[in-house]
Coordinates of C-alpha atoms and ligand atoms in Angstrom, one line a residue:
M19 CA -59.8 -95.1 21.8
S20 CA -59.8 -91.7 24.1
A21 CA -61.9 -88.9 23.3
L22 CA -59.1 -86.8 22.5
E23 CA -57.5 -89.3 20.1
A24 CA -61.0 -89.3 18.4
G25 CA -60.5 -86.0 17.3
A26 CA -62.4 -84.2 20.2
R27 CA -61.7 -80.5 20.8
R28 CA -58.5 -80.0 23.5
S29 CA -58.8 -78.0 26.3
T30 CA -57.4 -74.8 25.6
I31 CA -56.1 -74.3 29.0
M32 CA -55.0 -77.4 30.3
D33 CA -53.6 -79.1 27.1
T34 CA -51.8 -76.4 24.9
N35 CA -49.0 -75.5 27.0
S36 CA -48.3 -79.0 28.3
F37 CA -45.6 -81.8 28.4
R38 CA -46.7 -84.8 26.6
P39 CA -45.4 -88.3 26.9
E40 CA -43.4 -88.0 23.5
H41 CA -41.3 -85.2 24.8
A42 CA -39.8 -87.6 27.7
A43 CA -37.0 -89.0 25.5
A44 CA -35.2 -85.5 25.4
L45 CA -35.8 -85.0 29.0
D46 CA -32.5 -85.6 31.3
A47 CA -32.6 -89.1 33.3
H48 CA -33.7 -87.6 36.7
T49 CA -36.5 -85.3 35.1
R50 CA -37.7 -88.1 33.0
E51 CA -37.8 -90.3 36.3
L52 CA -40.1 -87.6 38.0
T53 CA -42.2 -87.3 35.5
A54 CA -42.9 -90.7 34.9
R55 CA -43.7 -91.2 39.0
R56 CA -45.5 -88.2 38.7
Q57 CA -48.0 -89.9 36.0
R58 CA -48.0 -93.0 37.9
V59 CA -49.0 -91.6 41.3
L60 CA -51.1 -88.6 40.0
G61 CA -52.6 -90.0 37.0
E62 CA -53.2 -88.7 33.6
S63 CA -56.1 -85.8 34.2
Y64 CA -52.7 -83.8 35.5
R65 CA -51.0 -81.7 33.1
L66 CA -47.7 -80.4 33.5
F67 CA -46.4 -77.0 31.7
Y68 CA -43.4 -77.1 28.9
R69 CA -41.9 -80.2 26.7
E70 CA -39.7 -79.8 29.7
P71 CA -40.9 -79.7 32.9
V72 CA -39.7 -77.4 35.1
H73 CA -39.0 -78.3 39.0
L74 CA -39.1 -75.7 41.5
V75 CA -37.6 -75.6 44.8
R76 CA -37.7 -72.2 45.7
G77 CA -39.1 -68.8 45.2
S78 CA -38.8 -64.6 46.6
G79 CA -40.5 -61.8 45.3
A80 CA -41.3 -62.2 41.1
Y81 CA -38.1 -65.0 41.1
L82 CA -38.2 -69.0 41.4
W83 CA -35.3 -71.3 41.5
D84 CA -34.9 -74.5 40.4
A85 CA -33.3 -77.5 41.9
D86 CA -30.2 -77.1 40.0
G87 CA -30.3 -73.6 41.4
R88 CA -31.2 -71.5 38.4
Q89 CA -33.1 -68.6 38.6
Y90 CA -36.3 -67.8 37.1
L91 CA -38.5 -64.7 36.1
D92 CA -41.7 -65.6 37.0
M93 CA -44.4 -63.8 34.3
Y94 CA -47.3 -66.1 34.7
N95 CA -48.3 -66.5 38.4
N96 CA -50.7 -64.0 39.9
V97 CA -51.4 -66.2 43.3
P98 CA -48.0 -65.0 44.9
S99 CA -49.5 -61.6 44.2
I100 CA -47.2 -59.4 46.7
G101 CA -44.5 -62.1 46.0
H102 CA -43.6 -65.5 46.3
A103 CA -42.5 -66.5 50.1
H104 CA -43.5 -63.1 51.2
P105 CA -42.3 -62.6 54.9
A106 CA -45.4 -60.7 56.1
V107 CA -47.4 -63.6 55.4
V108 CA -45.2 -66.2 56.4
A109 CA -44.9 -64.2 60.0
A110 CA -48.6 -64.0 60.0
V111 CA -49.5 -67.8 59.0
H112 CA -46.9 -69.0 61.6
E113 CA -48.4 -66.6 64.5
Q114 CA -51.8 -67.9 63.8
M115 CA -50.9 -71.4 63.4
S116 CA -48.7 -71.5 66.5
R117 CA -52.1 -70.2 68.6
L118 CA -55.1 -71.8 67.1
N119 CA -56.5 -72.9 63.5
I120 CA -60.4 -73.9 63.8
H121 CA -63.3 -73.9 61.5
T122 CA -66.0 -70.7 61.7
R123 CA -68.7 -72.0 64.5
Y124 CA -67.0 -70.6 67.0
L125 CA -66.7 -66.6 67.8
H126 CA -63.5 -65.2 66.6
E127 CA -62.5 -61.9 66.0
R128 CA -60.1 -62.1 63.0
I129 CA -62.3 -63.2 60.2
L130 CA -64.7 -59.8 61.5
D131 CA -61.8 -57.5 61.1
Y132 CA -60.5 -59.0 57.7
S133 CA -64.3 -59.0 56.7
D134 CA -64.8 -55.3 57.8
Q135 CA -61.2 -54.8 55.8
L136 CA -62.1 -56.5 52.6
L137 CA -65.5 -55.1 52.4
A138 CA -63.9 -51.4 52.6
T139 CA -62.3 -52.1 49.1
M140 CA -65.6 -52.2 47.8
P141 CA -68.8 -50.4 46.8
S142 CA -71.4 -50.1 50.1
E143 CA -73.9 -52.5 48.2
L144 CA -71.7 -55.4 48.3
D145 CA -71.9 -56.0 52.4
R146 CA -71.8 -59.6 52.8
V147 CA -68.8 -62.0 52.5
M148 CA -68.7 -66.1 52.9
Y149 CA -65.5 -67.8 53.0
L150 CA -64.7 -70.7 51.0
C151 CA -61.2 -72.4 49.9
T152 CA -61.1 -72.2 46.1
G153 CA -62.1 -70.1 43.3
S154 CA -64.2 -73.0 41.9
E155 CA -66.0 -73.1 45.1
A156 CA -66.6 -69.3 45.2
N157 CA -68.2 -69.8 41.7
D158 CA -70.2 -72.9 42.4
L159 CA -71.7 -71.0 45.7
A160 CA -72.5 -67.6 43.6
I161 CA -74.1 -69.9 40.8
R162 CA -76.5 -71.6 43.5
V163 CA -76.9 -68.1 45.0
A164 CA -77.8 -66.3 41.6
R165 CA -80.3 -69.0 41.0
E166 CA -81.9 -69.2 44.0
A167 CA -82.1 -65.0 44.0
T168 CA -83.6 -64.7 40.1
G169 CA -85.5 -68.1 39.8
G170 CA -83.5 -68.3 36.5
R171 CA -81.3 -71.3 35.7
A172 CA -79.4 -70.2 32.8
V173 CA -76.0 -68.9 33.3
I174 CA -74.0 -66.4 30.6
V175 CA -70.0 -67.2 30.0
T176 CA -67.6 -66.3 27.4
R177 CA -67.2 -69.0 24.8
E178 CA -63.5 -70.0 26.2
A179 CA -64.3 -69.1 29.9
Y180 CA -62.6 -71.0 33.0
H181 CA -64.3 -71.0 36.1
G182 CA -63.5 -73.7 38.0
N183 CA -63.6 -77.3 38.4
T184 CA -66.4 -78.4 40.4
E185 CA -69.7 -80.4 38.8
L186 CA -71.5 -77.0 38.2
V187 CA -68.7 -74.8 37.5
S188 CA -67.0 -77.3 35.0
A189 CA -70.3 -77.3 32.9
H190 CA -69.3 -73.6 32.8
S191 CA -66.1 -74.0 31.8
P192 CA -65.7 -74.1 28.0
S193 CA -62.3 -74.1 28.3
L194 CA -62.0 -77.8 29.3
G195 CA -62.6 -78.7 25.9
S196 CA -65.3 -81.4 24.5
G197 CA -64.6 -84.0 26.9
Q198 CA -66.3 -82.1 29.7
A199 CA -70.0 -81.8 29.1
M200 CA -71.2 -78.1 29.6
D201 CA -75.1 -77.2 31.7
P202 CA -77.8 -77.9 29.3
D203 CA -78.9 -74.2 29.9
I204 CA -75.7 -72.7 29.5
I205 CA -75.3 -69.4 26.9
L206 CA -72.5 -69.2 25.6
V207 CA -71.0 -65.6 24.1
D208 CA -68.1 -64.4 22.3
P209 CA -65.8 -62.3 24.7
P210 CA -65.5 -58.4 23.6
D211 CA -62.5 -59.3 21.8
G212 CA -61.5 -55.6 20.6
Y213 CA -58.9 -57.1 18.1
R214 CA -60.7 -59.3 16.0
Q215 CA -63.9 -58.0 16.3
R216 CA -63.6 -54.9 14.0
V217 CA -66.9 -52.7 15.3
D218 CA -67.1 -49.3 16.3
D219 CA -68.7 -50.0 19.4
L220 CA -67.8 -52.9 21.0
G221 CA -70.0 -52.2 24.2
S222 CA -72.9 -52.3 22.1
W223 CA -71.9 -55.7 20.0
F224 CA -71.5 -57.3 23.6
A225 CA -74.8 -56.3 24.8
R226 CA -76.1 -57.4 21.7
A227 CA -74.5 -60.8 22.0
V228 CA -75.8 -61.4 25.6
R229 CA -79.1 -60.1 24.6
E230 CA -79.7 -62.9 21.7
G231 CA -78.0 -65.2 24.1
I232 CA -80.9 -64.6 26.8
E233 CA -83.8 -64.7 24.2
R234 CA -82.6 -67.6 22.6
S235 CA -83.1 -69.6 26.0
E236 CA -85.9 -68.0 26.6
R237 CA -87.8 -68.9 23.7
R238 CA -86.5 -72.2 25.1
G239 CA -88.2 -71.5 28.3
V240 CA -85.2 -71.0 30.3
R241 CA -85.0 -67.9 32.4
V242 CA -81.2 -66.4 32.9
A243 CA -79.8 -66.4 36.2
A244 CA -76.5 -64.7 35.7
L245 CA -73.8 -63.4 33.6
L246 CA -70.5 -65.1 35.1
M247 CA -67.9 -62.9 33.8
D248 CA -64.1 -62.3 34.4
S249 CA -63.6 -58.9 33.5
M250 CA -60.4 -59.4 32.0
F251 CA -61.4 -62.1 29.8
S252 CA -58.3 -64.0 30.6
S253 CA -58.9 -67.6 29.4
D254 CA -60.4 -66.1 26.4
G255 CA -57.1 -64.5 25.2
V256 CA -57.2 -61.3 28.1
F257 CA -59.3 -58.6 26.7
P258 CA -59.4 -55.7 29.2
A259 CA -62.0 -53.9 26.7
T260 CA -62.2 -50.5 27.4
P261 CA -63.7 -49.2 30.8
G262 CA -67.3 -49.1 30.5
D263 CA -67.8 -51.2 27.7
L264 CA -69.5 -54.0 29.7
A265 CA -72.3 -51.8 31.6
A266 CA -74.3 -52.2 28.4
A267 CA -74.3 -56.0 28.7
V268 CA -74.9 -55.8 32.3
A269 CA -78.1 -53.6 31.9
E270 CA -79.1 -56.4 29.3
V271 CA -79.0 -59.0 31.9
R272 CA -80.8 -56.9 34.5
A273 CA -83.4 -56.2 32.1
H274 CA -83.9 -59.6 31.6
G275 CA -83.9 -60.5 35.5
G276 CA -80.6 -61.8 36.1
V277 CA -77.8 -60.7 38.3
V278 CA -73.9 -60.0 37.5
I279 CA -71.2 -62.5 39.0
A280 CA -67.9 -60.7 38.7
D281 CA -65.0 -63.2 39.0
E282 CA -62.0 -61.8 40.3
V283 CA -60.1 -65.0 41.0
Q284 CA -57.5 -63.4 38.3
P285 CA -58.1 -59.6 37.9
G286 CA -58.9 -59.0 41.7
F287 CA -56.7 -57.3 44.4
G288 CA -55.3 -54.4 42.1
R289 CA -53.8 -56.3 39.3
T290 CA -55.4 -54.3 36.7
G291 CA -54.0 -50.9 38.4
E292 CA -56.7 -48.7 37.7
S293 CA -59.0 -49.7 40.2
F294 CA -59.1 -52.3 43.2
W295 CA -61.3 -54.7 41.5
G296 CA -61.8 -55.5 37.6
F297 CA -65.6 -54.8 38.1
G298 CA -64.6 -51.3 39.4
R299 CA -62.5 -50.5 36.2
H300 CA -65.8 -51.2 34.0
G301 CA -67.8 -49.0 36.2
L302 CA -70.0 -51.6 37.6
V303 CA -71.2 -53.0 40.9
P304 CA -72.1 -56.5 40.6
E305 CA -74.8 -58.4 43.0
L306 CA -72.4 -60.9 43.8
V307 CA -68.5 -61.0 43.4
T308 CA -66.0 -64.2 43.6
L309 CA -62.4 -64.2 44.7
G310 CA -59.7 -66.7 44.8
K311 CA -56.3 -67.0 43.7
P312 CA -54.0 -63.8 45.3
M313 CA -56.5 -63.4 48.4
G314 CA -54.0 -65.4 50.5
N315 CA -50.8 -65.0 48.7
G316 CA -50.8 -68.8 48.1
I317 CA -52.7 -69.9 51.2
P318 CA -56.3 -71.3 50.1
I319 CA -58.6 -68.9 50.4
S320 CA -61.5 -67.4 48.3
A321 CA -64.7 -65.6 49.0
V322 CA -68.1 -64.6 47.8
V323 CA -69.5 -60.7 48.3
A324 CA -72.4 -60.3 47.9
Q325 CA -75.4 -57.9 48.2
Q326 CA -77.6 -58.7 51.3
T327 CA -80.6 -58.8 49.0
V328 CA -79.5 -60.7 46.7
L329 CA -78.4 -63.5 49.2
A330 CA -81.3 -63.5 51.3
A331 CA -83.4 -66.1 49.4
F332 CA -80.6 -68.1 49.5
S333 CA -79.0 -68.0 53.1
D334 CA -83.2 -67.8 54.3
R335 CA -83.4 -71.5 52.9
V336 CA -79.7 -73.0 53.3
P337 CA -77.4 -73.1 56.1
Y338 CA -73.8 -72.8 55.1
F339 CA -70.7 -74.2 56.5
N340 CA -67.1 -75.0 54.9
T341 CA -64.6 -76.4 57.1
F342 CA -61.6 -74.9 56.1
G343 CA -63.0 -71.7 54.7
G344 CA -62.3 -68.7 56.6
N345 CA -60.3 -70.5 59.1
P346 CA -58.1 -68.0 61.2
V347 CA -54.8 -69.1 59.7
S348 CA -56.4 -68.6 56.0
I349 CA -57.7 -65.3 57.2
A350 CA -54.2 -64.0 58.9
A351 CA -53.0 -64.4 55.5
A352 CA -55.4 -62.7 53.6
Q353 CA -55.3 -59.9 56.3
A354 CA -51.4 -59.8 55.5
T355 CA -51.7 -59.8 52.0
L356 CA -54.3 -57.2 51.8
R357 CA -52.4 -55.0 54.3
V358 CA -49.2 -55.2 52.1
I359 CA -51.4 -54.4 48.8
Q360 CA -52.1 -51.3 50.6
E361 CA -49.3 -50.0 52.2
E362 CA -46.9 -51.1 49.7
Q363 CA -49.4 -49.4 47.4
L364 CA -49.0 -52.4 45.1
M365 CA -52.1 -51.5 42.6
Q366 CA -50.3 -48.2 41.9
R367 CA -47.1 -50.1 41.3
A368 CA -49.0 -52.5 38.6
R369 CA -50.4 -49.7 36.6
I370 CA -47.3 -47.9 36.3
V371 CA -44.9 -50.7 36.0
G372 CA -48.0 -52.6 33.4
D373 CA -47.6 -49.3 31.5
Q374 CA -44.1 -49.8 30.9
V375 CA -44.0 -53.6 30.0
R376 CA -46.6 -52.4 27.5
A377 CA -44.7 -49.6 25.8
A378 CA -41.1 -52.0 25.8
L379 CA -43.4 -54.7 24.2
V380 CA -45.0 -52.0 21.1
D381 CA -41.0 -50.8 21.2
L382 CA -40.5 -54.5 20.4
S383 CA -43.3 -55.3 17.7
A384 CA -41.8 -52.9 15.4
R385 CA -39.0 -55.4 14.8
H386 CA -41.3 -58.4 15.1
P387 CA -43.9 -58.9 12.5
L388 CA -45.2 -62.0 14.9
I389 CA -46.6 -59.7 17.6
G390 CA -50.3 -58.4 16.2
D391 CA -51.5 -56.7 19.3
V392 CA -50.5 -55.8 22.7
R393 CA -53.1 -55.6 25.3
G394 CA -53.7 -55.1 28.9
A395 CA -54.4 -53.5 32.3
G396 CA -52.0 -53.1 34.8
Q397 CA -50.1 -56.2 35.3
F398 CA -52.4 -58.1 33.1
T399 CA -51.1 -58.2 29.5
G400 CA -51.8 -60.2 26.4
L401 CA -49.4 -60.3 23.6
E402 CA -50.9 -61.8 20.7
L403 CA -48.5 -63.6 17.8
V404 CA -50.3 -63.4 14.4
V405 CA -49.1 -65.2 11.1
D406 CA -50.1 -61.8 9.1
R407 CA -51.1 -58.7 10.7
D408 CA -53.7 -57.7 7.8
T409 CA -55.4 -61.3 7.9
R410 CA -54.6 -61.9 11.8
E411 CA -54.2 -65.4 11.5
P412 CA -53.3 -66.8 15.2
A413 CA -49.4 -68.0 15.1
S414 CA -50.5 -70.7 17.5
A415 CA -47.4 -72.9 16.6
A416 CA -45.1 -70.0 17.2
A417 CA -46.7 -68.6 20.4
L418 CA -45.6 -72.1 21.8
D419 CA -42.4 -72.0 20.3
V420 CA -41.8 -68.6 22.0
I421 CA -43.0 -69.8 25.6
E422 CA -40.7 -72.6 25.3
G423 CA -37.9 -70.3 24.0
L424 CA -38.9 -67.8 27.0
R425 CA -38.6 -70.9 29.3
R426 CA -34.9 -71.9 28.2
R427 CA -34.1 -68.3 28.9
R428 CA -35.4 -69.0 32.4
V429 CA -38.7 -66.8 32.0
L430 CA -42.0 -68.4 32.7
T431 CA -45.1 -68.1 31.6
S432 CA -47.8 -69.4 29.5
V433 CA -50.6 -68.9 26.2
A434 CA -54.3 -68.3 26.5
G435 CA -57.3 -67.7 23.9
P436 CA -59.3 -70.6 21.9
E437 CA -56.3 -70.9 19.4
G438 CA -53.5 -70.7 22.2
N439 CA -51.6 -67.7 20.4
V440 CA -51.7 -65.1 22.9
L441 CA -49.1 -64.8 25.6
K442 CA -50.5 -64.4 29.1
L443 CA -48.2 -62.1 30.7
R444 CA -49.4 -61.8 34.9
P445 CA -46.5 -61.5 37.2
P446 CA -46.6 -61.1 41.0
L447 CA -47.0 -57.5 41.7
A448 CA -43.8 -58.0 43.3
F449 CA -42.3 -57.7 39.2
G450 CA -40.4 -54.1 39.3
S451 CA -39.0 -52.3 36.4
E452 CA -36.0 -53.4 36.9
D453 CA -37.3 -57.0 35.7
I454 CA -38.4 -55.5 32.1
S455 CA -35.2 -56.1 30.5
W456 CA -34.6 -59.6 31.1
L457 CA -38.3 -60.4 29.8
I458 CA -37.8 -57.9 26.6
E459 CA -34.3 -59.5 25.9
A460 CA -35.7 -63.3 26.1
L461 CA -38.8 -62.2 23.9
D462 CA -37.0 -60.7 21.5
E463 CA -34.6 -63.6 21.2
S464 CA -37.4 -66.2 21.2
L465 CA -39.9 -64.5 18.5
T466 CA -36.4 -64.6 16.2
D467 CA -36.2 -68.3 17.1
A468 CA -39.8 -68.7 16.2
A469 CA -40.2 -66.5 13.1
I470 CA -37.0 -68.6 11.9
G471 CA -38.4 -71.8 13.0
G472 CA -35.8 -72.7 15.6
Ligands
PMP30 N1 -62.3 -68.5 38.2 C1 -60.9 -68.0 37.2 C2 -61.2 -66.7 36.3 C3 -59.9 -68.7 37.3 O1 -58.8 -68.4 36.3 C4 -59.8 -69.7 38.1 C5 -58.5 -70.7 38.2 N2 -57.6 -70.7 36.9 C6 -61.2 -70.1 38.6 C7 -61.9 -69.4 38.8 C8 -60.8 -71.4 39.8 O2 -60.1 -71.3 40.7 P1 -59.5 -72.5 41.5 O3 -58.5 -73.2 40.8 O4 -58.8 -72.1 43.0 O5 -60.5 -73.6 42.1

C-alpha cells in the first residue's frame, strides 16, 4: 500500500489540482493516449494539472494555444513574466547562442554587465551575486551559506511553504506532504494570514510565532541559521500582509543570530507592483536573496544575491562552480527580460492592472457568497473561497470545481493553501486591462456552477 493510500497527507501543491487515473475514461482518445504515454515514460512522480489535461503548443503575451488551436488566458504562469515567447528574449538568446555558449570559468563581460544591472535594483548592502539554474539550487546554496555564516542549523519556514526539490530544500518544503521527510531541525511557523488570524497586530503575532519557534529549537540545543521566506507566502495561500508586517519577525531572527533569506522566486522582478522585490515591499534588507522562475522569462537561470560579509565564511572555505549557471545564453535571456521590465514599466503595470483585477473581484464577491476574501499585491492575487463567510470554512471542493470550470472557459489557473481553497491569480505581467473581462466572466459563470454543485 502506498503512503498516500495509507491516508498520509497529500502534497497540497502537487496533488490538489491534479489529473488522476480515474479521470482518463472521460478523455478523448488522443488526450487519453498522450496521458498514458506520459505516465509510462515519465513515471508516477509527475503530476498533470486538471482532470482534463491541457495540451499546449504555442504562447504569446498572456495567451496560450492548445493543439486544436483554442486560445487560453494564462492566469497562472509567472515564468514568462514579460510574456510567452517574447521577441526580445528570443532575439537575445538566438544572437548569443549563435556566437558562444560556455561555462563561467573564462572571462565574459555579459555576466558582469548583467550583475551590475541586477544589483542596481537592490539595496547597496546586497553586493554579490552567484548564478545557478533553478530556484531549488538557489535556496539550497543560500541555506548552506546561512549555516556557514551563522554557525546555526535550524531554518524557519512557514507551514505550507515550498522552496524546491533538492534533498536539503525538499526537507524545508512542508507542502510536499507527509511522504517527504522534514529536516529534523526545521522550525515551522504559521504564515501571517490576515484573513484567519483575527489579531490586531499581525506583525507582532508573526514575530511571536517566530520567536517561540527559535526558543523551542534553542531548548533542544539547536541555534537558528535562517528565516527562509517567500514574502507573498504563495503556497501558504497568498498572504501579502501589510507592508512592514514582517519587520518584527526579522528582528527576532537577527537577535537570535540568524539571517534572512528572501525567496523571491515568486514575488520578484516587479510582480508585486509596489517594489521591484517582495522584500522591498516590506521595507526589509535581507542578508541573502534567491531568484529564479521569471528571471530568464523561460530560460533556466537563478541566482543567490548576498551581502559580502555573510557570504565570506562560505566562500573562504568552499569553491563554487555550476556548469550551466550564468552561461552567456542564460544571461542574455535575463538581460533582455530585465530590460523589458524596466523599459516597458511592467512593475507599474502590475500595480495598476493588479488593482483593477482585485477591484473587479470585489465587485464579483457581491454576487458570489463563495468568495470569502480577495487579497494580493500587484499581479499576485489570492481569491479565497469559503463555505460560509462567518465561519470561514474553506470551500475546497468548490475551489477545485471553479478551476475546472475556468479551464473549460479557457482560463488557466490553480489553487494554493493548506486546504486548496485559494485561487492563485498570477499571470504573466503582459496581462492587461483588456483581459480582465474574460477572467471575470469566466469566474462569474464558474462560481455560479460551483455554487449549485454543477
Ligand atoms: N521557491 C519558491 C517560492 C517556488 O515557488 C519554487 C517553484 N515553484 C521554488 C523555490 C523552486 O524553484 P524551481 O522549481 O525553479 O527549482
